[in-house]
Backbone as JSON Lines, residues from 0, in Angstrom:
{"i":0,"aa":"M","n":[52.88,-30.55,-20.98],"ca":[51.87,-30.06,-20.03],"c":[51.9,-30.93,-18.78]}
{"i":1,"aa":"S","n":[51.99,-30.3,-17.59],"ca":[52.04,-31.07,-16.36],"c":[50.65,-31.57,-16.01]}
{"i":2,"aa":"E","n":[50.63,-32.73,-15.36],"ca":[49.35,-33.34,-15.0],"c":[48.94,-32.91,-13.61]}
{"i":3,"aa":"N","n":[47.7,-32.49,-13.49],"ca":[47.18,-32.06,-12.19],"c":[46.17,-33.08,-11.72]}
{"i":4,"aa":"N","n":[46.52,-33.82,-10.64],"ca":[45.65,-34.9,-10.16],"c":[44.69,-34.44,-9.08]}
{"i":5,"aa":"E","n":[44.71,-33.13,-8.74],"ca":[43.81,-32.65,-7.7],"c":[42.39,-32.59,-8.21]}
{"i":6,"aa":"T","n":[41.46,-33.04,-7.4],"ca":[40.04,-32.93,-7.73],"c":[39.56,-31.54,-7.36]}
{"i":7,"aa":"P","n":[38.43,-31.07,-7.93],"ca":[37.89,-29.75,-7.55],"c":[37.62,-29.65,-6.07]}
{"i":8,"aa":"E","n":[37.15,-30.77,-5.45],"ca":[36.84,-30.75,-4.04],"c":[38.1,-30.51,-3.21]}
{"i":9,"aa":"E","n":[39.23,-31.15,-3.63],"ca":[40.48,-30.97,-2.9],"c":[40.98,-29.55,-3.01]}
{"i":10,"aa":"T","n":[40.81,-28.96,-4.19],"ca":[41.25,-27.59,-4.4],"c":[40.46,-26.62,-3.53]}
{"i":11,"aa":"V","n":[39.13,-26.82,-3.47],"ca":[38.28,-25.97,-2.63],"c":[38.65,-26.11,-1.18]}
{"i":12,"aa":"E","n":[38.87,-27.36,-0.71],"ca":[39.2,-27.59,0.69],"c":[40.53,-26.94,1.04]}
{"i":13,"aa":"E","n":[41.52,-27.03,0.12],"ca":[42.82,-26.43,0.38],"c":[42.72,-24.92,0.47]}
{"i":14,"aa":"T","n":[41.91,-24.31,-0.42],"ca":[41.73,-22.87,-0.4],"c":[41.06,-22.43,0.89]}
{"i":15,"aa":"A","n":[40.01,-23.18,1.3],"ca":[39.32,-22.86,2.54],"c":[40.25,-22.96,3.73]}
{"i":16,"aa":"S","n":[41.12,-24.01,3.73],"ca":[42.05,-24.2,4.82],"c":[43.04,-23.05,4.89]}
{"i":17,"aa":"N","n":[43.53,-22.61,3.72],"ca":[44.46,-21.49,3.69],"c":[43.8,-20.22,4.2]}
{"i":18,"aa":"T","n":[42.53,-20.02,3.83],"ca":[41.8,-18.83,4.28],"c":[41.6,-18.85,5.78]}
{"i":19,"aa":"D","n":[41.32,-20.03,6.34],"ca":[41.09,-20.14,7.78],"c":[42.32,-19.75,8.59]}
{"i":20,"aa":"N","n":[43.51,-19.92,8.02],"ca":[44.75,-19.63,8.73],"c":[45.15,-18.16,8.65]}
{"i":21,"aa":"I","n":[44.42,-17.36,7.88],"ca":[44.75,-15.95,7.71],"c":[44.23,-15.14,8.9]}
{"i":22,"aa":"E","n":[45.05,-14.2,9.39],"ca":[44.58,-13.3,10.44],"c":[43.5,-12.39,9.86]}
{"i":23,"aa":"K","n":[42.37,-12.29,10.57],"ca":[41.24,-11.5,10.09],"c":[40.75,-10.55,11.17]}
{"i":24,"aa":"S","n":[40.22,-9.42,10.74],"ca":[39.6,-8.46,11.65],"c":[38.38,-7.86,10.97]}
{"i":25,"aa":"W","n":[37.46,-7.36,11.79],"ca":[36.26,-6.71,11.27],"c":[36.43,-5.2,11.3]}
{"i":26,"aa":"F","n":[36.0,-4.54,10.22],"ca":[36.05,-3.09,10.11],"c":[34.65,-2.56,9.79]}
{"i":27,"aa":"V","n":[34.42,-1.31,10.15],"ca":[33.12,-0.67,9.89],"c":[33.29,0.36,8.78]}
{"i":28,"aa":"V","n":[32.48,0.22,7.75],"ca":[32.54,1.11,6.6],"c":[31.36,2.06,6.62]}
{"i":29,"aa":"H","n":[31.62,3.36,6.41],"ca":[30.56,4.35,6.27],"c":[29.97,4.25,4.86]}
{"i":30,"aa":"T","n":[28.64,4.35,4.77],"ca":[27.97,4.41,3.47],"c":[26.95,5.53,3.47]}
{"i":31,"aa":"Y","n":[26.44,5.86,2.31],"ca":[25.29,6.75,2.26],"c":[24.1,6.02,2.88]}
{"i":32,"aa":"S","n":[23.33,6.7,3.69],"ca":[22.19,6.08,4.34],"c":[21.2,5.54,3.3]}
{"i":33,"aa":"G","n":[20.79,4.31,3.49],"ca":[19.88,3.66,2.56],"c":[20.59,2.89,1.45]}
{"i":34,"aa":"Y","n":[21.91,2.99,1.39],"ca":[22.69,2.32,0.35],"c":[23.48,1.12,0.9]}
{"i":35,"aa":"E","n":[23.14,0.7,2.13],"ca":[23.93,-0.35,2.76],"c":[23.94,-1.65,1.93]}
{"i":36,"aa":"H","n":[22.79,-2.09,1.46],"ca":[22.74,-3.35,0.7],"c":[23.36,-3.18,-0.69]}
{"i":37,"aa":"K","n":[23.23,-2.01,-1.27],"ca":[23.85,-1.74,-2.56],"c":[25.37,-1.8,-2.43]}
{"i":38,"aa":"V","n":[25.9,-1.2,-1.36],"ca":[27.34,-1.23,-1.12],"c":[27.8,-2.66,-0.89]}
{"i":39,"aa":"K","n":[27.03,-3.43,-0.13],"ca":[27.38,-4.84,0.1],"c":[27.49,-5.6,-1.22]}
{"i":40,"aa":"A","n":[26.51,-5.42,-2.11],"ca":[26.52,-6.1,-3.4],"c":[27.7,-5.61,-4.26]}
{"i":41,"aa":"N","n":[27.94,-4.29,-4.26],"ca":[29.06,-3.75,-5.03],"c":[30.39,-4.29,-4.55]}
{"i":42,"aa":"L","n":[30.56,-4.34,-3.24],"ca":[31.82,-4.79,-2.68],"c":[32.04,-6.28,-2.91]}
{"i":43,"aa":"E","n":[30.97,-7.06,-2.81],"ca":[31.09,-8.5,-3.1],"c":[31.5,-8.72,-4.55]}
{"i":44,"aa":"S","n":[30.93,-7.94,-5.46],"ca":[31.26,-8.06,-6.87],"c":[32.71,-7.65,-7.13]}
{"i":45,"aa":"R","n":[33.15,-6.53,-6.55],"ca":[34.51,-6.06,-6.75],"c":[35.53,-7.02,-6.14]}
{"i":46,"aa":"T","n":[35.17,-7.65,-5.03],"ca":[36.07,-8.62,-4.4],"c":[36.37,-9.77,-5.36]}
{"i":47,"aa":"Q","n":[35.35,-10.23,-6.09],"ca":[35.53,-11.33,-7.03],"c":[36.26,-10.87,-8.3]}
{"i":48,"aa":"T","n":[35.82,-9.79,-8.9],"ca":[36.38,-9.36,-10.18],"c":[37.81,-8.84,-10.05]}
{"i":49,"aa":"M","n":[38.19,-8.35,-8.86],"ca":[39.54,-7.81,-8.66],"c":[40.46,-8.8,-7.95]}
{"i":50,"aa":"G","n":[39.98,-10.04,-7.8],"ca":[40.82,-11.09,-7.22],"c":[41.22,-10.84,-5.78]}
{"i":51,"aa":"M","n":[40.28,-10.33,-4.97],"ca":[40.59,-9.99,-3.58],"c":[39.94,-10.95,-2.57]}
{"i":52,"aa":"S","n":[39.54,-12.13,-3.03],"ca":[38.81,-13.05,-2.15],"c":[39.67,-13.6,-1.01]}
{"i":53,"aa":"E","n":[40.98,-13.45,-1.09],"ca":[41.84,-13.9,0.01],"c":[42.2,-12.74,0.94]}
{"i":54,"aa":"Q","n":[41.65,-11.57,0.68],"ca":[41.9,-10.42,1.56],"c":[40.61,-9.79,2.08]}
{"i":55,"aa":"I","n":[39.51,-9.98,1.36],"ca":[38.21,-9.46,1.79],"c":[37.25,-10.64,1.88]}
{"i":56,"aa":"F","n":[36.65,-10.85,3.05],"ca":[35.84,-12.04,3.29],"c":[34.36,-11.7,3.44]}
{"i":57,"aa":"R","n":[33.83,-11.84,4.63],"ca":[32.4,-11.61,4.82],"c":[32.07,-10.11,4.83]}
{"i":58,"aa":"I","n":[30.91,-9.79,4.24],"ca":[30.42,-8.41,4.19],"c":[28.98,-8.44,4.71]}
{"i":59,"aa":"L","n":[28.69,-7.73,5.78],"ca":[27.4,-7.83,6.44],"c":[26.79,-6.45,6.68]}
{"i":60,"aa":"V","n":[25.47,-6.38,6.51],"ca":[24.72,-5.2,6.93],"c":[24.2,-5.51,8.34]}
{"i":61,"aa":"P","n":[24.5,-4.67,9.34],"ca":[24.13,-4.98,10.73],"c":[22.63,-4.85,11.0]}
{"i":62,"aa":"E","n":[21.89,-5.88,10.59],"ca":[20.45,-5.91,10.79],"c":[20.09,-7.05,11.73]}
{"i":63,"aa":"Q","n":[18.92,-6.97,12.28],"ca":[18.41,-8.07,13.1],"c":[16.96,-8.35,12.74]}
{"i":64,"aa":"E","n":[16.61,-9.62,12.75],"ca":[15.24,-10.03,12.5],"c":[14.51,-10.06,13.82]}
{"i":65,"aa":"V","n":[13.43,-9.32,13.9],"ca":[12.71,-9.15,15.16],"c":[11.29,-9.68,15.02]}
{"i":66,"aa":"T","n":[10.89,-10.52,15.97],"ca":[9.51,-11.01,16.02],"c":[8.79,-10.34,17.18]}
{"i":67,"aa":"T","n":[7.74,-9.6,16.88],"ca":[6.93,-8.93,17.89],"c":[5.65,-9.72,18.12]}
{"i":68,"aa":"I","n":[5.38,-10.04,19.38],"ca":[4.18,-10.8,19.73],"c":[3.17,-9.86,20.35]}
{"i":69,"aa":"Q","n":[2.05,-9.67,19.69],"ca":[0.98,-8.81,20.19],"c":[-0.36,-9.49,19.97]}
{"i":70,"aa":"D","n":[-1.15,-9.53,21.05],"ca":[-2.47,-10.16,20.99],"c":[-2.38,-11.59,20.45]}
{"i":71,"aa":"G","n":[-1.31,-12.28,20.83],"ca":[-1.15,-13.67,20.43],"c":[-0.71,-13.86,19.0]}
{"i":72,"aa":"E","n":[-0.45,-12.78,18.26],"ca":[-0.04,-12.88,16.86],"c":[1.41,-12.44,16.72]}
{"i":73,"aa":"A","n":[2.2,-13.25,16.01],"ca":[3.61,-12.96,15.81],"c":[3.83,-12.26,14.47]}
{"i":74,"aa":"K","n":[4.57,-11.16,14.51],"ca":[4.91,-10.43,13.3],"c":[6.42,-10.27,13.24]}
{"i":75,"aa":"T","n":[7.02,-10.59,12.08],"ca":[8.47,-10.54,11.92],"c":[8.87,-9.41,10.97]}
{"i":76,"aa":"S","n":[9.88,-8.67,11.37],"ca":[10.4,-7.59,10.53],"c":[11.92,-7.55,10.67]}
{"i":77,"aa":"V","n":[12.58,-6.86,9.73],"ca":[14.03,-6.7,9.77],"c":[14.35,-5.26,10.1]}
{"i":78,"aa":"E","n":[15.19,-5.05,11.11],"ca":[15.53,-3.71,11.55],"c":[17.03,-3.47,11.44]}
{"i":79,"aa":"N","n":[17.41,-2.28,11.05],"ca":[18.81,-1.89,10.96],"c":[19.09,-0.88,12.07]}
{"i":80,"aa":"D","n":[19.85,-1.31,13.07],"ca":[20.14,-0.44,14.2],"c":[21.22,0.6,13.89]}
{"i":81,"aa":"F","n":[22.0,0.35,12.83],"ca":[23.11,1.23,12.51],"c":[23.06,1.63,11.04]}
{"i":82,"aa":"P","n":[22.05,2.42,10.65],"ca":[21.97,2.85,9.24],"c":[23.22,3.63,8.84]}
{"i":83,"aa":"G","n":[23.69,3.37,7.63],"ca":[24.88,4.07,7.15],"c":[26.17,3.34,7.44]}
{"i":84,"aa":"Y","n":[26.06,2.08,7.92],"ca":[27.26,1.3,8.21],"c":[27.17,-0.09,7.59]}
{"i":85,"aa":"V","n":[28.32,-0.61,7.16],"ca":[28.44,-1.99,6.67],"c":[29.68,-2.59,7.33]}
{"i":86,"aa":"L","n":[29.58,-3.85,7.74],"ca":[30.71,-4.54,8.38],"c":[31.47,-5.34,7.33]}
{"i":87,"aa":"V","n":[32.79,-5.23,7.34],"ca":[33.62,-5.93,6.38],"c":[34.73,-6.68,7.12]}
{"i":88,"aa":"E","n":[34.8,-7.99,6.9],"ca":[35.87,-8.81,7.48],"c":[37.02,-8.88,6.48]}
{"i":89,"aa":"M","n":[38.22,-8.48,6.94],"ca":[39.35,-8.36,6.03],"c":[40.6,-9.02,6.62]}
{"i":90,"aa":"A","n":[41.49,-9.43,5.74],"ca":[42.78,-9.96,6.18],"c":[43.6,-8.83,6.8]}
{"i":91,"aa":"T","n":[44.26,-9.13,7.91],"ca":[45.08,-8.12,8.59],"c":[46.46,-8.7,8.89]}
{"i":92,"aa":"P","n":[47.28,-8.88,7.85],"ca":[48.58,-9.52,8.04],"c":[49.66,-8.61,8.63]}
{"i":93,"aa":"H","n":[49.47,-7.3,8.56],"ca":[50.51,-6.36,8.99],"c":[50.16,-5.76,10.35]}
{"i":94,"aa":"D","n":[50.53,-6.45,11.42],"ca":[50.21,-5.96,12.77],"c":[48.73,-5.66,12.9]}
{"i":95,"aa":"Y","n":[47.92,-6.6,12.45],"ca":[46.46,-6.48,12.52],"c":[45.95,-5.29,11.73]}
{"i":96,"aa":"N","n":[46.62,-4.99,10.62],"ca":[46.17,-3.93,9.74],"c":[45.97,-4.5,8.35]}
{"i":97,"aa":"M","n":[45.01,-3.94,7.62],"ca":[44.72,-4.42,6.28],"c":[45.81,-4.03,5.29]}
{"i":98,"aa":"T","n":[45.81,-4.68,4.14],"ca":[46.79,-4.34,3.1],"c":[46.36,-3.08,2.36]}
{"i":99,"aa":"D","n":[47.31,-2.46,1.67],"ca":[46.98,-1.27,0.89],"c":[45.99,-1.6,-0.22]}
{"i":100,"aa":"E","n":[46.14,-2.8,-0.83],"ca":[45.26,-3.2,-1.92],"c":[43.81,-3.35,-1.44]}
{"i":101,"aa":"A","n":[43.63,-4.01,-0.28],"ca":[42.28,-4.2,0.26],"c":[41.67,-2.86,0.66]}
{"i":102,"aa":"W","n":[42.47,-2.01,1.27],"ca":[41.99,-0.68,1.66],"c":[41.51,0.08,0.42]}
{"i":103,"aa":"Y","n":[42.26,0.02,-0.65],"ca":[41.91,0.75,-1.87],"c":[40.6,0.22,-2.46]}
{"i":104,"aa":"V","n":[40.45,-1.11,-2.52],"ca":[39.26,-1.7,-3.11],"c":[38.01,-1.3,-2.34]}
{"i":105,"aa":"V","n":[38.06,-1.4,-1.02],"ca":[36.9,-1.06,-0.2],"c":[36.62,0.44,-0.24]}
{"i":106,"aa":"R","n":[37.66,1.23,-0.05],"ca":[37.48,2.68,0.02],"c":[36.91,3.26,-1.27]}
{"i":107,"aa":"N","n":[37.21,2.65,-2.41],"ca":[36.77,3.17,-3.69],"c":[35.55,2.43,-4.26]}
{"i":108,"aa":"T","n":[34.87,1.66,-3.42],"ca":[33.63,1.02,-3.83],"c":[32.52,2.07,-3.88]}
{"i":109,"aa":"P","n":[31.73,2.12,-4.95],"ca":[30.64,3.09,-5.05],"c":[29.71,3.04,-3.83]}
{"i":110,"aa":"G","n":[29.43,4.2,-3.26],"ca":[28.56,4.28,-2.09],"c":[29.3,4.34,-0.78]}
{"i":111,"aa":"V","n":[30.6,3.97,-0.77],"ca":[31.4,4.01,0.46],"c":[31.95,5.43,0.64]}
{"i":112,"aa":"T","n":[31.78,5.98,1.84],"ca":[32.28,7.32,2.12],"c":[33.51,7.32,3.03]}
{"i":113,"aa":"G","n":[33.87,6.16,3.57],"ca":[35.06,6.08,4.42],"c":[34.96,4.94,5.41]}
{"i":114,"aa":"F","n":[35.93,4.86,6.3],"ca":[35.98,3.85,7.35],"c":[35.74,4.51,8.71]}
{"i":115,"aa":"L","n":[35.05,3.81,9.6],"ca":[34.96,4.25,10.98],"c":[36.32,4.05,11.63]}
{"i":116,"aa":"G","n":[36.83,5.07,12.32],"ca":[38.12,4.94,12.98],"c":[39.3,5.39,12.15]}
{"i":117,"aa":"S","n":[39.04,5.91,10.95],"ca":[40.12,6.44,10.11],"c":[40.24,7.94,10.33]}
{"i":118,"aa":"H","n":[41.47,8.43,10.33],"ca":[41.71,9.85,10.55],"c":[41.91,10.6,9.24]}
{"i":119,"aa":"G","n":[41.6,9.95,8.13],"ca":[41.73,10.6,6.84],"c":[43.15,10.61,6.32]}
{"i":120,"aa":"A","n":[43.35,11.28,5.2],"ca":[44.67,11.4,4.58],"c":[45.3,10.04,4.28]}
{"i":121,"aa":"G","n":[44.44,9.07,3.96],"ca":[44.94,7.75,3.6],"c":[45.31,6.87,4.77]}
{"i":122,"aa":"S","n":[45.0,7.3,6.01],"ca":[45.35,6.5,7.18],"c":[44.45,5.27,7.28]}
{"i":123,"aa":"K","n":[45.01,4.19,7.8],"ca":[44.25,2.96,7.96],"c":[43.34,3.06,9.19]}
{"i":124,"aa":"P","n":[42.15,2.48,9.13],"ca":[41.21,2.56,10.26],"c":[41.54,1.53,11.34]}
{"i":125,"aa":"N","n":[40.96,1.72,12.5],"ca":[41.05,0.75,13.57],"c":[40.0,-0.34,13.37]}
{"i":126,"aa":"S","n":[40.35,-1.56,13.7],"ca":[39.39,-2.66,13.6],"c":[38.51,-2.68,14.85]}
{"i":127,"aa":"L","n":[37.4,-3.39,14.76],"ca":[36.51,-3.53,15.92],"c":[37.16,-4.41,16.98]}
{"i":128,"aa":"L","n":[36.84,-4.12,18.23],"ca":[37.29,-4.98,19.33],"c":[36.47,-6.26,19.33]}
{"i":129,"aa":"P","n":[37.02,-7.36,19.85],"ca":[36.28,-8.63,19.87],"c":[34.91,-8.52,20.53]}
{"i":130,"aa":"E","n":[34.82,-7.75,21.63],"ca":[33.53,-7.62,22.32],"c":[32.52,-6.85,21.48]}
{"i":131,"aa":"E","n":[33.0,-5.91,20.67],"ca":[32.1,-5.16,19.78],"c":[31.58,-6.08,18.68]}
{"i":132,"aa":"V","n":[32.45,-6.95,18.17],"ca":[32.03,-7.91,17.14],"c":[30.99,-8.86,17.71]}
{"i":133,"aa":"D","n":[31.24,-9.38,18.93],"ca":[30.3,-10.3,19.56],"c":[28.94,-9.65,19.75]}
{"i":134,"aa":"L","n":[28.94,-8.39,20.2],"ca":[27.69,-7.66,20.42],"c":[26.89,-7.55,19.14]}
{"i":135,"aa":"L","n":[27.55,-7.17,18.05],"ca":[26.85,-7.0,16.78],"c":[26.34,-8.32,16.24]}
{"i":136,"aa":"M","n":[27.14,-9.37,16.35],"ca":[26.72,-10.67,15.84],"c":[25.5,-11.19,16.61]}
{"i":137,"aa":"K","n":[25.47,-10.95,17.91],"ca":[24.33,-11.38,18.71],"c":[23.07,-10.62,18.31]}
{"i":138,"aa":"R","n":[23.24,-9.32,18.03],"ca":[22.09,-8.52,17.65],"c":[21.53,-8.92,16.29]}
{"i":139,"aa":"M","n":[22.33,-9.59,15.48],"ca":[21.87,-10.0,14.16],"c":[21.14,-11.34,14.2]}
{"i":140,"aa":"G","n":[21.0,-11.93,15.4],"ca":[20.24,-13.16,15.53],"c":[18.76,-12.87,15.73]}
{"i":141,"aa":"M","n":[17.98,-13.92,15.86],"ca":[16.54,-13.78,16.05],"c":[16.25,-13.29,17.46]}
{"i":142,"aa":"V","n":[15.39,-12.3,17.57],"ca":[14.98,-11.76,18.86],"c":[13.46,-11.86,18.97]}
{"i":143,"aa":"T","n":[12.96,-12.47,20.03],"ca":[11.52,-12.58,20.26],"c":[11.12,-11.67,21.41]}
{"i":144,"aa":"R","n":[10.16,-10.82,21.18],"ca":[9.75,-9.85,22.17],"c":[8.5,-10.29,22.91]}
{"i":145,"aa":"E","n":[8.54,-10.19,24.22],"ca":[7.37,-10.49,25.04],"c":[6.69,-9.18,25.42]}
{"i":146,"aa":"V","n":[5.35,-9.2,25.47],"ca":[4.6,-7.98,25.8],"c":[4.46,-7.88,27.31]}
{"i":147,"aa":"V","n":[4.98,-6.78,27.89],"ca":[4.91,-6.57,29.34],"c":[4.59,-5.09,29.58]}
{"i":148,"aa":"D","n":[4.32,-4.76,30.83],"ca":[4.05,-3.37,31.21],"c":[5.3,-2.77,31.84]}
{"i":149,"aa":"L","n":[5.51,-1.48,31.6],"ca":[6.65,-0.77,32.2],"c":[6.28,0.7,32.35]}
{"i":150,"aa":"D","n":[6.47,1.22,33.56],"ca":[6.2,2.63,33.82],"c":[7.49,3.41,33.58]}
{"i":151,"aa":"V","n":[7.61,4.02,32.42],"ca":[8.84,4.71,32.06],"c":[8.51,5.94,31.23]}
{"i":152,"aa":"A","n":[9.36,6.96,31.32],"ca":[9.13,8.2,30.59],"c":[10.41,8.66,29.91]}
{"i":153,"aa":"V","n":[10.24,9.5,28.91],"ca":[11.38,10.06,28.2],"c":[12.27,10.85,29.16]}
{"i":154,"aa":"G","n":[13.6,10.67,29.02],"ca":[14.56,11.37,29.87],"c":[15.04,10.56,31.04]}
{"i":155,"aa":"Q","n":[14.36,9.44,31.33],"ca":[14.78,8.61,32.44],"c":[15.86,7.62,31.99]}
{"i":156,"aa":"I","n":[16.61,7.13,32.95],"ca":[17.68,6.17,32.68],"c":[17.23,4.78,33.11]}
{"i":157,"aa":"V","n":[17.41,3.8,32.23],"ca":[17.03,2.43,32.55],"c":[18.25,1.53,32.48]}
{"i":158,"aa":"K","n":[18.22,0.46,33.21],"ca":[19.27,-0.56,33.16],"c":[18.79,-1.69,32.26]}
{"i":159,"aa":"I","n":[19.6,-2.06,31.3],"ca":[19.25,-3.13,30.36],"c":[19.63,-4.46,30.98]}
{"i":160,"aa":"I","n":[18.68,-5.4,31.0],"ca":[18.89,-6.67,31.7],"c":[18.86,-7.88,30.77]}
{"i":161,"aa":"A","n":[18.66,-7.66,29.47],"ca":[18.61,-8.78,28.53],"c":[19.17,-8.35,27.19]}
{"i":162,"aa":"G","n":[19.63,-9.32,26.42],"ca":[20.15,-9.03,25.09],"c":[21.62,-8.64,25.13]}
{"i":163,"aa":"P","n":[22.17,-8.25,23.98],"ca":[23.59,-7.95,23.88],"c":[24.04,-6.72,24.67]}
{"i":164,"aa":"F","n":[23.08,-5.82,25.04],"ca":[23.43,-4.65,25.82],"c":[23.23,-4.87,27.32]}
{"i":165,"aa":"S","n":[23.03,-6.13,27.72],"ca":[22.75,-6.44,29.12],"c":[23.85,-5.89,30.03]}
{"i":166,"aa":"G","n":[23.42,-5.24,31.12],"ca":[24.36,-4.67,32.08],"c":[24.68,-3.21,31.81]}
{"i":167,"aa":"M","n":[24.27,-2.7,30.66],"ca":[24.54,-1.31,30.31],"c":[23.33,-0.44,30.67]}
{"i":168,"aa":"E","n":[23.54,0.86,30.69],"ca":[22.47,1.81,30.96],"c":[22.17,2.64,29.72]}
{"i":169,"aa":"G","n":[20.93,3.07,29.6],"ca":[20.55,3.9,28.47],"c":[19.58,4.98,28.9]}
{"i":170,"aa":"T","n":[19.64,6.11,28.19],"ca":[18.72,7.21,28.47],"c":[17.55,7.13,27.5]}
{"i":171,"aa":"V","n":[16.35,7.08,28.02],"ca":[15.15,6.89,27.21],"c":[14.86,8.14,26.39]}
{"i":172,"aa":"T","n":[14.64,7.95,25.09],"ca":[14.33,9.07,24.2],"c":[12.93,8.95,23.59]}
{"i":173,"aa":"V","n":[12.41,7.72,23.47],"ca":[11.08,7.5,22.9],"c":[10.44,6.33,23.63]}
{"i":174,"aa":"V","n":[9.15,6.45,23.93],"ca":[8.4,5.35,24.55],"c":[7.18,5.05,23.67]}
{"i":175,"aa":"D","n":[7.02,3.78,23.29],"ca":[5.87,3.35,22.49],"c":[5.13,2.28,23.28]}
{"i":176,"aa":"T","n":[4.12,2.73,24.03],"ca":[3.37,1.81,24.9],"c":[2.62,0.77,24.09]}
{"i":177,"aa":"E","n":[2.1,1.15,22.93],"ca":[1.34,0.22,22.1],"c":[2.21,-0.94,21.63]}
{"i":178,"aa":"K","n":[3.42,-0.63,21.19],"ca":[4.34,-1.67,20.71],"c":[5.15,-2.3,21.83]}
{"i":179,"aa":"Q","n":[5.03,-1.74,23.06],"ca":[5.78,-2.23,24.21],"c":[7.28,-2.13,23.98]}
{"i":180,"aa":"T","n":[7.7,-1.03,23.36],"ca":[9.12,-0.82,23.1],"c":[9.51,0.6,23.51]}
{"i":181,"aa":"L","n":[10.79,0.82,23.66],"ca":[11.31,2.15,23.9],"c":[12.62,2.3,23.15]}
{"i":182,"aa":"E","n":[12.99,3.54,22.9],"ca":[14.29,3.83,22.33],"c":[15.14,4.51,23.39]}
{"i":183,"aa":"A","n":[16.41,4.11,23.44],"ca":[17.33,4.7,24.41],"c":[18.69,4.87,23.76]}
{"i":184,"aa":"T","n":[19.45,5.85,24.23],"ca":[20.8,6.03,23.72],"c":[21.76,5.23,24.58]}
{"i":185,"aa":"V","n":[22.57,4.4,23.9],"ca":[23.56,3.55,24.55],"c":[24.9,3.82,23.88]}
{"i":186,"aa":"E","n":[25.96,3.84,24.66],"ca":[27.28,4.13,24.08],"c":[27.82,2.92,23.35]}
{"i":187,"aa":"V","n":[28.02,3.05,22.03],"ca":[28.57,2.0,21.19],"c":[29.6,2.65,20.26]}
{"i":188,"aa":"F","n":[30.76,2.02,20.12],"ca":[31.85,2.57,19.3],"c":[32.28,3.94,19.81]}
{"i":189,"aa":"G","n":[32.11,4.19,21.11],"ca":[32.53,5.46,21.68],"c":[31.59,6.61,21.41]}
{"i":190,"aa":"R","n":[30.38,6.33,20.96],"ca":[29.43,7.41,20.71],"c":[28.05,6.99,21.19]}
{"i":191,"aa":"E","n":[27.2,7.96,21.44],"ca":[25.84,7.68,21.88],"c":[25.03,7.17,20.69]}
{"i":192,"aa":"T","n":[24.53,5.95,20.79],"ca":[23.83,5.32,19.68],"c":[22.41,4.98,20.09]}
{"i":193,"aa":"P","n":[21.41,5.43,19.33],"ca":[20.02,5.08,19.65],"c":[19.76,3.61,19.35]}
{"i":194,"aa":"T","n":[19.06,2.94,20.23],"ca":[18.72,1.54,20.0],"c":[17.32,1.27,20.54]}
{"i":195,"aa":"E","n":[16.61,0.39,19.89],"ca":[15.26,0.03,20.32],"c":[15.33,-1.16,21.26]}
{"i":196,"aa":"L","n":[14.57,-1.08,22.35],"ca":[14.55,-2.13,23.36],"c":[13.12,-2.52,23.67]}
{"i":197,"aa":"D","n":[12.9,-3.77,24.01],"ca":[11.61,-4.21,24.51],"c":[11.46,-3.77,25.96]}
{"i":198,"aa":"F","n":[10.22,-3.59,26.41],"ca":[9.99,-3.33,27.83],"c":[10.58,-4.45,28.68]}
{"i":199,"aa":"A","n":[10.54,-5.69,28.15],"ca":[11.04,-6.83,28.91],"c":[12.56,-6.83,29.02]}
{"i":200,"aa":"D","n":[13.24,-5.99,28.23],"ca":[14.7,-5.96,28.23],"c":[15.28,-5.0,29.27]}
{"i":201,"aa":"V","n":[14.42,-4.24,29.94],"ca":[14.92,-3.26,30.9],"c":[14.23,-3.44,32.25]}
{"i":202,"aa":"E","n":[14.9,-2.94,33.29],"ca":[14.3,-3.02,34.62],"c":[13.99,-1.64,35.13]}
{"i":203,"aa":"T","n":[13.63,-1.56,36.39],"ca":[13.16,-0.32,37.0],"c":[14.05,0.86,36.66]}
{"i":204,"aa":"V","n":[13.42,1.99,36.41],"ca":[14.13,3.22,36.11],"c":[15.11,3.54,37.21]}
{"i":205,"aa":"L","n":[16.34,3.92,36.83],"ca":[17.38,4.18,37.82],"c":[17.39,5.62,38.31]}
{"i":206,"aa":"D","n":[17.26,6.57,37.37],"ca":[17.43,7.97,37.75],"c":[16.92,8.86,36.64]}
{"i":207,"aa":"Q","n":[16.87,10.13,36.9],"ca":[16.55,11.1,35.86],"c":[17.82,11.44,35.1]}
{"i":208,"aa":"A","n":[17.72,11.64,33.75],"ca":[18.89,12.0,32.96],"c":[19.3,13.43,33.31]}
């Protein structure tokens, strides 16, 4: 029997170092609405039991923790801006594409209905662009809302001046004066995506939709 002089700590550090050197990309997985956390748990379990920890890494539900300040009282809640989606970080050794094994494991996880950017028939999906990843990661941080006044109506276009959508425009679909928030459609992943914004996050109305 050969003698192994490596300590557990050395083994863990070597594995982590090897993982850090692997090319990785983020992909968006479709799920049944309301099953995002269940899919995350299922996929984490399958990654371990099927020995895929060197090909499937972080698995995230795109949520953000939001603190709303009203009448001097802070209330914190968790919001999911993209229901029906889960983010999966995967090894992409083949021209920034995932392996067949990783694709199979994720695609056949209970609750997963497919990948965003896949054309079906077993085709591999497109990974997220770096700027899309940065936007989502920023939105998953803590956001503190200030209570301000804004004269805005449904159908108007506003310019976003704060947060990860800063510099973009959105068409207002819902206004909640009591909560000092509005909902607007912003183009994300090439599609019109509804997102909630604070009054403080937008400036003067630009135009009628």
